[in-house]
Structure formats: C-alpha cells, structure tokens
Amino acid sequence: MSGQRTEPAPETPPPDPAVRIGRIAAEGTTLECSVTPSASLRRFFTGEPFRAEYDVPIESVPDAILAIPVLAQVCPVAWAAGADVYVATVDRTFATALGEVEATLASLYPFIEGGDLYARAFAEPTLEVGRGSTDTGLLFTGGVDSTCSYVRHREEEPTLISIRGWTVTTDSSDDETWDRLRSRVSAFADERGLETAFVESNALSMLDHPMLLAHFKRYVDGGWYSSVGHGLGLLGLCAPLAAARGLSELYVAATHWEGVDLEWGSRPDIDDRVRWTGTRSHHDAYELTRQERIDRIADYVRTEAPELPLQTCNVRIEDNCGRCEKCYRTAVGLRLSGLDPTDHGYPREALDYDAIQRGLENGDWILGEDERYMWADIRDRVHETDPQSPAERAFFEWLLEAELDGLVDESGSPLSHRALRAGARNTPTVVYTRIYPVWDAAKGVYRRFA
C-alpha cells in the first residue's frame, strides 16, 4: 500500500476510515477471520466474516501467508476510500506487492486514494508444509483463455485451480452448478494426468458489491470485481493452497491483449506483481489476441484433442447455451480457426448468423469496450476467411461495415438501474435500505449480470 507501518493492530475498530482484520483461524481445510470496517466504510461490507475453504489442510501454513486471501479482497476497497488496513501479521513480500498493485490501480482509476498497511509484524516465513507432484498452478475454468494457457504450459503439468465465489456463488442454489463445474474440470484433468484444486470463498459476498458498483460504476467499464479486484483477489485466494502444495508459479490467463487499453482488474502490471514467499504469479498469453488463442487451441485440437470441450457461456457455467453473446462470439471464433463449434460443446444454432446480427443491432446484450475489441479482432480475421455459405457471406459483409462503437454505445443496463446506483451513492446506507426496498431485488439482478 502507500506505506507499511509496524504497529500493534488495535483490539478496537481503528480511526475512520480504516478496516481491521481480526484473528485469522485455520482449522483443517477452513480459513476464517472477521473484518471490521470503520463507520464510513460499513456500506461496502455485508458484515459476513471472510471465509475460504480449500481441499488440502492449511493448518501448517504460516499466519503471514494465511492473511493474504482476506487482504487481497479488502485492500482495493480500502484504497478506494483512502483507508488504512490493520492486520496482526502479513508476509513481507506480499505487503510489498500490495504497494505495487495499488500504484497500478491508482494510475488507472481517479478514485483510488490509497492508504497504509499496519501490522505487528511483516514476516518472512519459512515454508515447511506438504508438497505436491508439480510446482505450477493454473487458474482454470475451461474457457478459451485458460484452455489456451493450459495448451501453452501443458509440459509443466500444472495443477488446475478452480474457484467458487465469483461466477459461481456460494449460495446453496449454486451447489449443483459447482458440482458440474468440478466434474467437468476433473474430467479434463484426469484425461491428462493432472491434479486439481478447488477453492470456495465468500470473497464477493462479504463485500457489498452492488453498493460498490453504485459508488464507482461511473469510473469502470464492468463490475467492481472484474474492473478492480479480481486479479489480486483470485490470486490472493490461492496463497494458502500454494503454500500447502508447494506451488512456486501461478498462471492466470489474460482476458485482453497488447493494444487493448482498458481499465481491468487483471493485467500484466497487476498480476505479474502479485507474489508472496515461495510463489510468484504470471499474467499469461497477453501477447496473443483472443482469436490467436483460439488458433493455439485449434492446433492442439488437430494434433492431440479432436473433441476438446470449451465452456464460455454467459448464461450457464455447466455447458453452453448457444444463444448468448459470448457463445455466439466464441462459435464464430472457432469457425474462423477452422473448427466446427459443435465438436467443442456448442449447439448448431450458435452459428446462426442472422440471430447474431440481430442481437448486435438490437442491443440485446450488455456490451462493454472489451466486447468491442473482441468483435474487432474477429473482423480482422474475417478479412482472411472465405465464407462457406450465403448466410456466412452476408454476416461477414455486415461485420466488415458495422460501426462497433455505436453498437456498444447503444447497449447497456436499463435507465432504472443507473438511477438506482445514483441514489445509493448519495444516501446514507440505513436511510437508503429503508426507503428503497427494491435494493435487494436490484442486487439479485446485478448478480445475474455480473
């Protein structure tokens, strides 16, 4: 953060604005601690203690490493409010990394004010914990980006790490979805002789994400976690796991690429700086566009995995609906790389070119600047591709002439949602939640879009 100060972490809430991290308890595979924000920051927290569940015992992991997951979630919120953070002990290497990540975020967003990190001890722990069969980990969903990163690093036989708490919530209603994701990732790993690791955390539900969005949406292109917190947050969640399994290298797949100038929570100048004793993180495949990543996957398909499944849907996480913008976009990308989308988990209607054009022209989907770049990337490949049907030819001709900036500008969330966010920014929390009971409903709507 802006500074590291060795002082006792107070037993009472620190002066406003600040956040205090309580005693961190590790029992078996479970990590838990309290998070106490001062008065002006309470609206950004739900009051839940921070929790994380691993699939390996973490009791032997040093406290300085165990503090990393919660700090990775709390610090960006504190920085946005100009608040200090208090914790008993933290890994010195990670504390330094926090300062570097804060500097990056401050260069991207005008609302990042910064703050100091107070600890009783900035430790340099010795790791004497269990070791696995590999020293490399890869955050893995089975989508284009993480599958490309696997293809690039498959000789390292990385442990595939999947995290519950962002796209799959910890609500019991998502239990079946999580079970299906685990089964899908496990099957992918088993076919390749890889280890898996599964992490579950309330990292998002401990934060009042709709309230954060209400205050800062005008500065970001997406949600709070996607635009600000997820690179540091997801990698930080892996720290106890990495220590327990002896993972010295962590890869997180790039979403964007060189030349895409967007404020985003996972970038080389964030992810490459996240580190702690024994482990360094890497933002992978940033030099490749999304279409070039699909090309890498296509090469792997043709030589080693003819029926490789991909999962990229914006509506379902257990399979692909074939009708959302991301399914359509990925199916077109596969076609441009010479693959048949139906061989890789997409229904035939995912290449319904008339439906794709109508959806983009009618503003059926909420699009951001990243989608504009991705459709422009597809358009660049269309120049090099001979259409195989009249429908494909008509779509290619339309896309080559389409005004992508206008299509993005004409999509977006309803006016009522924007008004709701404005109200939350300017009203005390206790008053807002009394006067606007629709706020809880808005949270549900947000979660579906997030």
Tab-separated table of C-alpha atoms in Angstrom:
chain	number	residue	atom	x	y	z
A	1	MET	CA	0.000	0.000	0.000
A	2	SER	CA	1.111	3.596	0.220
A	3	GLY	CA	3.149	2.643	3.290
A	4	GLN	CA	3.908	-0.245	5.659
A	5	ARG	CA	3.829	0.604	9.333
A	6	THR	CA	4.823	-1.777	12.120
A	7	GLU	CA	2.407	-1.003	14.933
A	8	PRO	CA	0.151	-3.172	17.060
A	9	ALA	CA	-3.106	-3.974	15.344
A	10	PRO	CA	-5.726	-2.457	17.671
A	11	GLU	CA	-8.283	-4.581	19.502
A	12	THR	CA	-10.987	-1.998	18.833
A	13	PRO	CA	-12.060	-0.553	15.489
A	14	PRO	CA	-9.339	1.815	14.230
A	15	PRO	CA	-9.938	5.501	13.462
A	16	ASP	CA	-12.169	6.286	10.494
A	17	PRO	CA	-11.512	5.493	7.647
A	18	ALA	CA	-9.925	2.091	8.226
A	19	VAL	CA	-10.513	-1.656	8.174
A	20	ARG	CA	-9.316	-4.088	10.838
A	21	ILE	CA	-8.650	-7.742	10.020
A	22	GLY	CA	-9.406	-9.895	13.071
A	23	ARG	CA	-7.684	-13.051	14.292
A	24	ILE	CA	-7.193	-15.488	11.442
A	25	ALA	CA	-8.252	-19.031	12.283
A	26	ALA	CA	-7.202	-22.066	10.243
A	27	GLU	CA	-8.829	-25.347	11.172
A	28	GLY	CA	-8.373	-28.309	8.877
A	29	THR	CA	-9.135	-27.001	5.407
A	30	THR	CA	-11.073	-23.907	6.536
A	31	LEU	CA	-9.839	-20.317	6.880
A	32	GLU	CA	-11.930	-17.673	8.642
A	33	CYS	CA	-11.485	-14.194	10.107
A	34	SER	CA	-13.559	-11.150	10.980
A	35	VAL	CA	-13.442	-7.908	9.002
A	36	THR	CA	-14.319	-4.733	10.898
A	37	PRO	CA	-14.707	-1.562	8.813
A	38	SER	CA	-14.967	1.854	10.397
A	39	ALA	CA	-18.212	3.816	10.117
A	40	SER	CA	-17.727	5.390	6.711
A	41	LEU	CA	-16.785	2.064	5.110
A	42	ARG	CA	-19.569	-0.124	6.542
A	43	ARG	CA	-21.762	0.354	3.496
A	44	PHE	CA	-19.196	-1.524	1.408
A	45	PHE	CA	-19.240	-4.658	3.599
A	46	THR	CA	-22.093	-7.041	4.340
A	47	GLY	CA	-20.939	-7.935	7.853
A	48	GLU	CA	-20.012	-11.528	6.974
A	49	PRO	CA	-16.651	-12.791	8.256
A	50	PHE	CA	-14.250	-13.727	5.498
A	51	ARG	CA	-14.169	-17.464	4.772
A	52	ALA	CA	-12.265	-19.730	2.412
A	53	GLU	CA	-12.395	-23.486	2.074
A	54	TYR	CA	-9.570	-25.479	0.473
A	55	ASP	CA	-9.266	-29.129	-0.472
A	56	VAL	CA	-5.965	-29.561	1.368
A	57	PRO	CA	-5.174	-28.950	5.089
A	58	ILE	CA	-3.834	-25.458	5.731
A	59	GLU	CA	-3.217	-25.587	9.498
A	60	SER	CA	0.556	-25.757	8.944
A	61	VAL	CA	0.621	-22.707	6.684
A	62	PRO	CA	2.210	-19.694	8.453
A	63	ASP	CA	-0.149	-16.970	9.675
A	64	ALA	CA	1.636	-14.421	7.495
A	65	ILE	CA	0.524	-16.397	4.404
A	66	LEU	CA	-2.963	-17.086	5.781
A	67	ALA	CA	-3.581	-13.320	5.958
A	68	ILE	CA	-3.129	-12.922	2.194
A	69	PRO	CA	-6.580	-14.062	0.945
A	70	VAL	CA	-8.568	-11.586	3.034
A	71	LEU	CA	-6.149	-8.710	2.438
A	72	ALA	CA	-6.401	-9.322	-1.311
A	73	GLN	CA	-10.166	-8.689	-1.125
A	74	VAL	CA	-10.223	-5.855	1.409
A	75	CYS	CA	-7.309	-3.677	0.295
A	76	PRO	CA	-8.773	-2.424	-3.035
A	77	VAL	CA	-11.923	-1.293	-1.186
A	78	ALA	CA	-9.779	0.453	1.409
A	79	TRP	CA	-7.701	2.137	-1.291
A	80	ALA	CA	-10.838	3.461	-2.942
A	81	ALA	CA	-11.837	5.107	0.344
A	82	GLY	CA	-8.370	6.357	1.312
A	83	ALA	CA	-8.444	3.993	4.295
A	84	ASP	CA	-5.756	2.196	6.286
A	85	VAL	CA	-5.806	-1.555	6.909
A	86	TYR	CA	-4.778	-3.209	10.182
A	87	VAL	CA	-3.682	-6.848	10.464
A	88	ALA	CA	-1.650	-8.770	13.032
A	89	THR	CA	0.955	-10.197	10.662
A	90	VAL	CA	1.499	-10.435	6.910
A	91	ASP	CA	4.107	-11.797	4.554
A	92	ARG	CA	6.600	-9.019	3.802
A	93	THR	CA	6.890	-9.944	0.126
A	94	PHE	CA	3.124	-9.739	-0.298
A	95	ALA	CA	2.984	-6.397	1.539
A	96	THR	CA	5.452	-5.006	-0.981
A	97	ALA	CA	3.383	-6.452	-3.818
A	98	LEU	CA	0.279	-4.715	-2.450
A	99	GLY	CA	2.009	-1.368	-2.760
A	100	GLU	CA	2.868	-2.059	-6.390
A	101	VAL	CA	-0.665	-3.205	-7.243
A	102	GLU	CA	-2.100	-0.136	-5.537
A	103	ALA	CA	0.134	2.094	-7.651
A	104	THR	CA	-1.125	0.395	-10.816
A	105	LEU	CA	-4.776	0.793	-9.820
A	106	ALA	CA	-4.180	4.426	-8.876
A	107	SER	CA	-2.797	5.039	-12.358
A	108	LEU	CA	-5.995	3.577	-13.851
A	109	TYR	CA	-8.716	4.998	-11.626
A	110	PRO	CA	-9.059	8.506	-10.189
A	111	PHE	CA	-10.991	7.230	-7.163
A	112	ILE	CA	-8.064	5.187	-5.781
A	113	GLU	CA	-6.775	7.300	-2.897
A	114	GLY	CA	-4.513	4.747	-1.218
A	115	GLY	CA	-3.774	4.003	2.423
A	116	ASP	CA	-1.254	2.463	4.789
A	117	LEU	CA	-0.936	-1.144	5.928
A	118	TYR	CA	-0.393	-1.553	9.680
A	119	ALA	CA	0.868	-4.852	11.116
A	120	ARG	CA	2.521	-6.117	14.263
A	121	ALA	CA	4.958	-7.994	12.058
A	122	PHE	CA	5.961	-8.063	8.406
A	123	ALA	CA	7.191	-11.645	8.341
A	124	GLU	CA	9.489	-13.664	6.122
A	125	PRO	CA	8.142	-17.148	6.847
A	126	THR	CA	9.845	-20.457	6.266
A	127	LEU	CA	7.569	-22.864	4.466
A	128	GLU	CA	7.686	-26.424	5.784
A	129	VAL	CA	4.445	-27.824	4.527
A	130	GLY	CA	3.247	-30.569	2.171
A	131	ARG	CA	4.459	-30.757	-1.387
A	132	GLY	CA	2.585	-31.948	-4.448
A	133	SER	CA	3.792	-33.526	-7.668
A	134	THR	CA	4.083	-30.205	-9.553
A	135	ASP	CA	5.251	-26.730	-8.683
A	136	THR	CA	2.953	-24.940	-11.163
A	137	GLY	CA	-0.676	-23.901	-10.796
A	138	LEU	CA	-3.119	-22.529	-13.379
A	139	LEU	CA	-6.418	-20.801	-12.623
A	140	PHE	CA	-8.752	-22.790	-14.832
A	141	THR	CA	-12.362	-22.512	-15.990
A	142	GLY	CA	-12.247	-24.409	-19.267
A	143	GLY	CA	-12.863	-21.274	-21.334
A	144	VAL	CA	-10.809	-20.007	-24.256
A	145	ASP	CA	-8.252	-18.083	-22.212
A	146	SER	CA	-7.469	-20.662	-19.526
A	147	THR	CA	-7.526	-23.533	-22.044
A	148	CYS	CA	-5.018	-21.659	-24.190
A	149	SER	CA	-2.804	-21.188	-21.127
A	150	TYR	CA	-3.019	-24.916	-20.421
A	151	VAL	CA	-2.008	-25.673	-24.016
A	152	ARG	CA	0.962	-23.316	-23.708
A	153	HIS	CA	2.135	-24.794	-20.391
A	154	ARG	CA	0.979	-28.399	-20.665
A	155	GLU	CA	4.533	-29.743	-20.444
A	156	GLU	CA	4.666	-28.308	-16.904
A	157	GLU	CA	1.607	-30.420	-15.989
A	158	PRO	CA	0.042	-27.598	-13.957
A	159	THR	CA	-2.398	-28.153	-11.124
A	160	LEU	CA	-5.743	-26.828	-12.375
A	161	ILE	CA	-7.257	-24.442	-9.822
A	162	SER	CA	-10.967	-23.573	-9.896
A	163	ILE	CA	-12.523	-21.027	-7.548
A	164	ARG	CA	-16.091	-20.805	-6.305
A	165	GLY	CA	-17.288	-17.403	-5.178
A	166	TRP	CA	-17.277	-15.246	-8.305
A	167	THR	CA	-19.035	-16.638	-11.377
A	168	VAL	CA	-20.387	-19.487	-9.247
A	169	THR	CA	-21.696	-18.114	-5.955
A	170	THR	CA	-21.514	-19.866	-2.597
A	171	ASP	CA	-25.321	-19.845	-2.316
A	172	SER	CA	-26.807	-23.305	-1.899
A	173	SER	CA	-28.786	-22.694	-5.099
A	174	ASP	CA	-25.470	-22.892	-6.966
A	175	ASP	CA	-24.392	-26.213	-5.417
A	176	GLU	CA	-25.409	-28.213	-8.471
A	177	THR	CA	-23.657	-25.772	-10.803
A	178	TRP	CA	-20.462	-26.019	-8.744
A	179	ASP	CA	-20.669	-29.826	-8.735
A	180	ARG	CA	-20.954	-29.816	-12.517
A	181	LEU	CA	-18.000	-27.449	-12.882
A	182	ARG	CA	-15.909	-29.644	-10.584
A	183	SER	CA	-16.853	-32.720	-12.596
A	184	ARG	CA	-16.019	-31.031	-15.882
A	185	VAL	CA	-12.631	-29.741	-14.704
A	186	SER	CA	-11.824	-33.064	-13.030
A	187	ALA	CA	-12.608	-34.952	-16.234
A	188	PHE	CA	-10.351	-32.596	-18.217
A	189	ALA	CA	-7.576	-33.134	-15.654
A	190	ASP	CA	-7.998	-36.910	-15.427
A	191	GLU	CA	-7.669	-37.289	-19.193
A	192	ARG	CA	-4.318	-35.511	-18.985
A	193	GLY	CA	-2.977	-36.894	-15.716
A	194	LEU	CA	-3.220	-33.545	-13.921
A	195	GLU	CA	-4.008	-32.623	-10.341
A	196	THR	CA	-6.899	-30.330	-9.473
A	197	ALA	CA	-7.504	-27.888	-6.648
A	198	PHE	CA	-10.855	-26.382	-5.692
A	199	VAL	CA	-11.272	-23.274	-3.555
A	200	GLU	CA	-14.557	-21.934	-2.178
A	201	SER	CA	-14.822	-18.467	-0.667
A	202	ASN	CA	-17.315	-15.739	0.184
A	203	ALA	CA	-14.799	-13.205	-1.150
A	204	LEU	CA	-17.548	-11.382	-3.044
A	205	SER	CA	-20.490	-11.838	-0.707
A	206	MET	CA	-18.521	-10.371	2.215
A	207	LEU	CA	-18.352	-7.186	0.110
A	208	ASP	CA	-21.497	-5.247	-0.709
A	209	HIS	CA	-20.805	-5.454	-4.408
A	210	PRO	CA	-23.947	-3.585	-5.567
A	211	MET	CA	-23.068	-0.706	-3.231
A	212	LEU	CA	-19.501	-0.618	-4.543
A	213	LEU	CA	-20.911	-0.549	-8.048
A	214	ALA	CA	-23.310	2.215	-7.102
A	215	HIS	CA	-20.408	4.400	-5.992
A	216	PHE	CA	-17.831	3.561	-8.627
A	217	LYS	CA	-19.681	2.310	-11.731
A	218	ARG	CA	-19.201	5.682	-13.398
A	219	TYR	CA	-15.442	5.023	-13.356
A	220	VAL	CA	-15.385	1.403	-14.543
A	221	ASP	CA	-16.476	-0.415	-17.684
A	222	GLY	CA	-17.727	-3.532	-15.884
A	223	GLY	CA	-18.407	-4.584	-12.305
A	224	TRP	CA	-16.268	-3.748	-9.281
A	225	TYR	CA	-14.572	-7.130	-9.074
A	226	SER	CA	-13.975	-7.507	-12.796
A	227	SER	CA	-12.692	-3.962	-13.248
A	228	VAL	CA	-10.760	-3.555	-9.991
A	229	GLY	CA	-10.390	-6.563	-7.760
A	230	HIS	CA	-10.254	-9.940	-9.443
A	231	GLY	CA	-6.591	-10.265	-10.451
A	232	LEU	CA	-5.293	-9.585	-6.957
A	233	GLY	CA	-8.346	-11.181	-5.352
A	234	LEU	CA	-8.323	-14.544	-7.123
A	235	LEU	CA	-4.557	-14.956	-6.945
A	236	GLY	CA	-4.565	-13.980	-3.271
A	237	LEU	CA	-7.130	-16.678	-2.533
A	238	CYS	CA	-4.589	-19.218	-3.787
A	239	ALA	CA	-1.852	-18.316	-1.271
A	240	PRO	CA	-2.592	-20.953	1.430
A	241	LEU	CA	-3.153	-23.567	-1.280
A	242	ALA	CA	0.135	-22.674	-2.974
A	243	ALA	CA	1.996	-22.908	0.326
A	244	ALA	CA	0.400	-26.242	1.235
A	245	ARG	CA	1.020	-27.792	-2.176
A	246	GLY	CA	4.363	-26.185	-2.907
A	247	LEU	CA	3.252	-24.216	-5.961
A	248	SER	CA	6.013	-21.755	-6.805
A	249	GLU	CA	4.446	-20.473	-10.053
A	250	LEU	CA	0.834	-19.424	-10.620
A	251	TYR	CA	-0.560	-18.612	-14.058
A	252	VAL	CA	-3.691	-16.582	-14.646
A	253	ALA	CA	-4.848	-16.333	-18.246
A	254	ALA	CA	-5.109	-12.916	-19.868
A	255	THR	CA	-8.520	-11.646	-20.931
A	256	HIS	CA	-7.189	-8.765	-23.034
A	257	TRP	CA	-4.047	-8.390	-25.104
A	258	GLU	CA	-1.420	-5.862	-26.161
A	259	GLY	CA	-3.109	-2.860	-27.696
A	260	VAL	CA	-6.336	-3.214	-25.705
A	261	ASP	CA	-6.160	-0.152	-23.492
A	262	LEU	CA	-8.846	-0.839	-20.905
A	263	GLU	CA	-9.031	-0.480	-17.155
A	264	TRP	CA	-9.358	-4.058	-15.939
A	265	GLY	CA	-8.679	-5.860	-12.679
A	266	SER	CA	-6.381	-8.476	-14.223
A	267	ARG	CA	-3.480	-7.096	-16.264
A	268	PRO	CA	0.264	-7.743	-16.557
A	269	ASP	CA	1.018	-4.718	-14.366
A	270	ILE	CA	-1.216	-6.191	-11.653
A	271	ASP	CA	-0.903	-9.975	-11.865
A	272	ASP	CA	2.836	-10.093	-12.532
A	273	ARG	CA	3.369	-8.123	-9.314
A	274	VAL	CA	1.320	-10.407	-7.069
A	275	ARG	CA	3.737	-12.560	-5.086
A	276	TRP	CA	4.481	-13.882	-1.625
A	277	THR	CA	7.195	-16.010	-0.042
A	278	GLY	CA	7.640	-19.083	-2.206
A	279	THR	CA	5.266	-18.107	-5.039
A	280	ARG	CA	5.149	-15.731	-7.992
A	281	SER	CA	2.207	-15.049	-10.307
A	282	HIS	CA	2.178	-14.607	-14.069
A	283	HIS	CA	-0.335	-12.958	-16.408
A	284	ASP	CA	-0.264	-15.384	-19.318
A	285	ALA	CA	-0.734	-15.060	-23.098
A	286	TYR	CA	-1.100	-11.275	-23.114
A	287	GLU	CA	0.832	-11.202	-26.390
A	288	LEU	CA	-1.967	-13.145	-28.149
A	289	THR	CA	-5.341	-11.786	-29.220
A	290	ARG	CA	-8.386	-13.893	-28.385
A	291	GLN	CA	-8.564	-15.171	-31.943
A	292	GLU	CA	-4.880	-16.116	-31.816
A	293	ARG	CA	-5.556	-18.014	-28.589
A	294	ILE	CA	-8.283	-19.942	-30.377
A	295	ASP	CA	-5.724	-20.656	-33.112
A	296	ARG	CA	-3.415	-22.186	-30.459
A	297	ILE	CA	-6.299	-24.301	-29.199
A	298	ALA	CA	-7.118	-25.332	-32.775
A	299	ASP	CA	-3.549	-26.551	-33.303
A	300	TYR	CA	-3.828	-28.614	-30.109
A	301	VAL	CA	-7.210	-29.993	-31.212
A	302	ARG	CA	-5.846	-31.125	-34.553
A	303	THR	CA	-2.813	-32.868	-33.049
A	304	GLU	CA	-3.953	-34.164	-29.651
A	305	ALA	CA	-7.570	-33.483	-28.640
A	306	PRO	CA	-10.100	-33.640	-31.501
A	307	GLU	CA	-13.125	-33.368	-29.167
A	308	LEU	CA	-11.735	-30.841	-26.700
A	309	PRO	CA	-14.654	-29.183	-24.855
A	310	LEU	CA	-14.798	-25.451	-24.143
A	311	GLN	CA	-17.117	-23.689	-21.697
A	312	THR	CA	-17.602	-19.957	-22.266
A	313	CYS	CA	-21.307	-19.291	-21.751
A	314	ASN	CA	-22.526	-16.078	-20.105
A	315	VAL	CA	-25.772	-17.757	-19.025
A	316	ARG	CA	-24.756	-21.235	-17.828
A	317	ILE	CA	-21.485	-22.421	-16.378
A	318	GLU	CA	-22.100	-26.151	-16.737
A	319	ASP	CA	-22.456	-26.032	-20.549
A	320	ASN	CA	-23.001	-23.589	-23.423
A	321	CYS	CA	-26.454	-22.209	-24.179
A	322	GLY	CA	-25.517	-21.295	-27.770
A	323	ARG	CA	-27.627	-18.113	-27.677
A	324	CYS	CA	-25.777	-15.578	-25.519
A	325	GLU	CA	-23.355	-13.066	-26.993
A	326	LYS	CA	-20.291	-14.912	-25.693
A	327	CYS	CA	-21.434	-18.272	-27.086
A	328	TYR	CA	-22.059	-16.683	-30.475
A	329	ARG	CA	-18.729	-14.859	-30.390
A	330	THR	CA	-16.783	-17.980	-29.422
A	331	ALA	CA	-18.541	-20.143	-32.017
A	332	VAL	CA	-17.633	-17.646	-34.743
A	333	GLY	CA	-14.058	-17.608	-33.479
A	334	LEU	CA	-13.838	-21.388	-33.618
A	335	ARG	CA	-15.188	-21.369	-37.158
A	336	LEU	CA	-12.561	-18.774	-38.183
A	337	SER	CA	-9.838	-21.034	-36.765
A	338	GLY	CA	-11.092	-23.920	-38.891
A	339	LEU	CA	-13.013	-25.807	-36.190
A	340	ASP	CA	-16.623	-26.951	-36.044
A	341	PRO	CA	-18.152	-25.470	-32.849
A	342	THR	CA	-20.452	-28.492	-32.473
A	343	ASP	CA	-17.365	-30.640	-31.827
A	344	HIS	CA	-16.417	-28.500	-28.834
A	345	GLY	CA	-19.561	-28.048	-26.798
A	346	TYR	CA	-21.720	-25.609	-28.789
A	347	PRO	CA	-25.155	-26.335	-30.276
A	348	ARG	CA	-25.545	-25.843	-34.007
A	349	GLU	CA	-27.594	-22.654	-33.531
A	350	ALA	CA	-24.510	-20.939	-32.092
A	351	LEU	CA	-23.609	-20.188	-35.726
A	352	ASP	CA	-26.984	-18.645	-36.556
A	353	TYR	CA	-25.556	-15.594	-38.305
A	354	ASP	CA	-28.928	-13.889	-38.673
A	355	ALA	CA	-29.518	-14.152	-34.909
A	356	ILE	CA	-26.032	-12.811	-34.159
A	357	GLN	CA	-26.522	-9.789	-36.394
A	358	ARG	CA	-29.993	-9.074	-34.983
A	359	GLY	CA	-28.736	-9.344	-31.412
A	360	LEU	CA	-25.890	-6.915	-32.009
A	361	GLU	CA	-28.037	-4.441	-33.977
A	362	ASN	CA	-30.934	-4.531	-31.484
A	363	GLY	CA	-28.780	-4.098	-28.381
A	364	ASP	CA	-29.961	-7.425	-26.929
A	365	TRP	CA	-26.807	-7.825	-24.819
A	366	ILE	CA	-24.969	-5.593	-22.375
A	367	LEU	CA	-21.694	-4.900	-24.174
A	368	GLY	CA	-18.586	-3.137	-22.960
A	369	GLU	CA	-15.376	-1.953	-24.514
A	370	ASP	CA	-13.831	-5.413	-24.198
A	371	GLU	CA	-16.551	-6.879	-26.426
A	372	ARG	CA	-15.892	-4.138	-28.957
A	373	TYR	CA	-12.223	-5.131	-29.098
A	374	MET	CA	-13.123	-8.813	-29.393
A	375	TRP	CA	-15.542	-8.317	-32.263
A	376	ALA	CA	-12.938	-6.100	-33.952
A	377	ASP	CA	-10.451	-8.966	-33.530
A	378	ILE	CA	-12.924	-11.296	-35.231
A	379	ARG	CA	-13.448	-8.747	-38.001
A	380	ASP	CA	-9.705	-8.688	-38.664
A	381	ARG	CA	-9.792	-12.457	-39.228
A	382	VAL	CA	-12.862	-12.219	-41.467
A	383	HIS	CA	-10.676	-10.348	-43.949
A	384	GLU	CA	-8.635	-13.552	-44.333
A	385	THR	CA	-11.514	-16.058	-44.425
A	386	ASP	CA	-13.530	-17.304	-47.383
A	387	PRO	CA	-17.221	-17.657	-46.431
A	388	GLN	CA	-18.683	-21.148	-46.751
A	389	SER	CA	-22.374	-20.272	-47.128
A	390	PRO	CA	-24.564	-17.367	-48.283
A	391	ALA	CA	-25.544	-16.661	-44.649
A	392	GLU	CA	-21.907	-16.551	-43.594
A	393	ARG	CA	-21.018	-14.312	-46.530
A	394	ALA	CA	-23.826	-11.879	-45.637
A	395	PHE	CA	-22.724	-11.770	-41.999
A	396	PHE	CA	-19.063	-11.226	-42.897
A	397	GLU	CA	-20.042	-8.365	-45.208
A	398	TRP	CA	-22.190	-6.805	-42.495
A	399	LEU	CA	-19.479	-7.149	-39.831
A	400	LEU	CA	-16.853	-5.567	-42.068
A	401	GLU	CA	-19.040	-2.461	-42.355
A	402	ALA	CA	-20.551	-2.424	-38.848
A	403	GLU	CA	-19.921	0.554	-36.568
A	404	LEU	CA	-18.821	-1.330	-33.462
A	405	ASP	CA	-18.549	1.789	-31.290
A	406	GLY	CA	-22.197	2.568	-31.959
A	407	LEU	CA	-23.317	-0.997	-31.229
A	408	VAL	CA	-21.587	-0.876	-27.842
A	409	ASP	CA	-22.905	2.579	-27.017
A	410	GLU	CA	-26.489	1.538	-27.772
A	411	SER	CA	-26.325	-1.487	-25.460
A	412	GLY	CA	-26.306	-1.271	-21.695
A	413	SER	CA	-28.200	-1.575	-18.451
A	414	PRO	CA	-31.696	-0.074	-18.106
A	415	LEU	CA	-32.053	3.548	-17.059
A	416	SER	CA	-33.767	2.447	-13.838
A	417	HIS	CA	-30.636	0.561	-12.749
A	418	ARG	CA	-28.474	3.629	-13.378
A	419	ALA	CA	-30.862	5.768	-11.306
A	420	LEU	CA	-30.724	3.207	-8.510
A	421	ARG	CA	-26.934	3.391	-8.421
A	422	ALA	CA	-27.042	7.183	-8.269
A	423	GLY	CA	-29.411	7.024	-5.312
A	424	ALA	CA	-27.128	4.644	-3.433
A	425	ARG	CA	-24.130	6.912	-3.917
A	426	ASN	CA	-25.769	9.883	-2.263
A	427	THR	CA	-27.893	8.401	0.529
A	428	PRO	CA	-26.800	7.046	3.939
A	429	THR	CA	-26.996	3.268	3.939
A	430	VAL	CA	-29.566	2.975	6.729
A	431	VAL	CA	-31.865	5.502	5.046
A	432	TYR	CA	-31.387	4.040	1.587
A	433	THR	CA	-32.301	0.500	2.594
A	434	ARG	CA	-35.470	1.741	4.347
A	435	ILE	CA	-36.722	3.988	1.558
A	436	TYR	CA	-35.794	1.714	-1.339
A	437	PRO	CA	-36.684	-1.910	-0.521
A	438	VAL	CA	-36.163	-2.646	-4.217
A	439	TRP	CA	-32.424	-2.556	-3.442
A	440	ASP	CA	-32.403	-6.255	-2.536
A	441	ALA	CA	-34.089	-7.064	-5.830
A	442	ALA	CA	-31.511	-4.947	-7.632
A	443	LYS	CA	-28.761	-6.983	-6.004
A	444	GLY	CA	-30.280	-10.104	-7.490
A	445	VAL	CA	-30.481	-8.511	-10.911
A	446	TYR	CA	-26.869	-7.405	-10.627
A	447	ARG	CA	-25.657	-10.875	-9.695
A	448	ARG	CA	-27.212	-12.274	-12.844
A	449	PHE	CA	-25.406	-9.679	-14.966
A	450	ALA	CA	-22.103	-9.739	-13.065
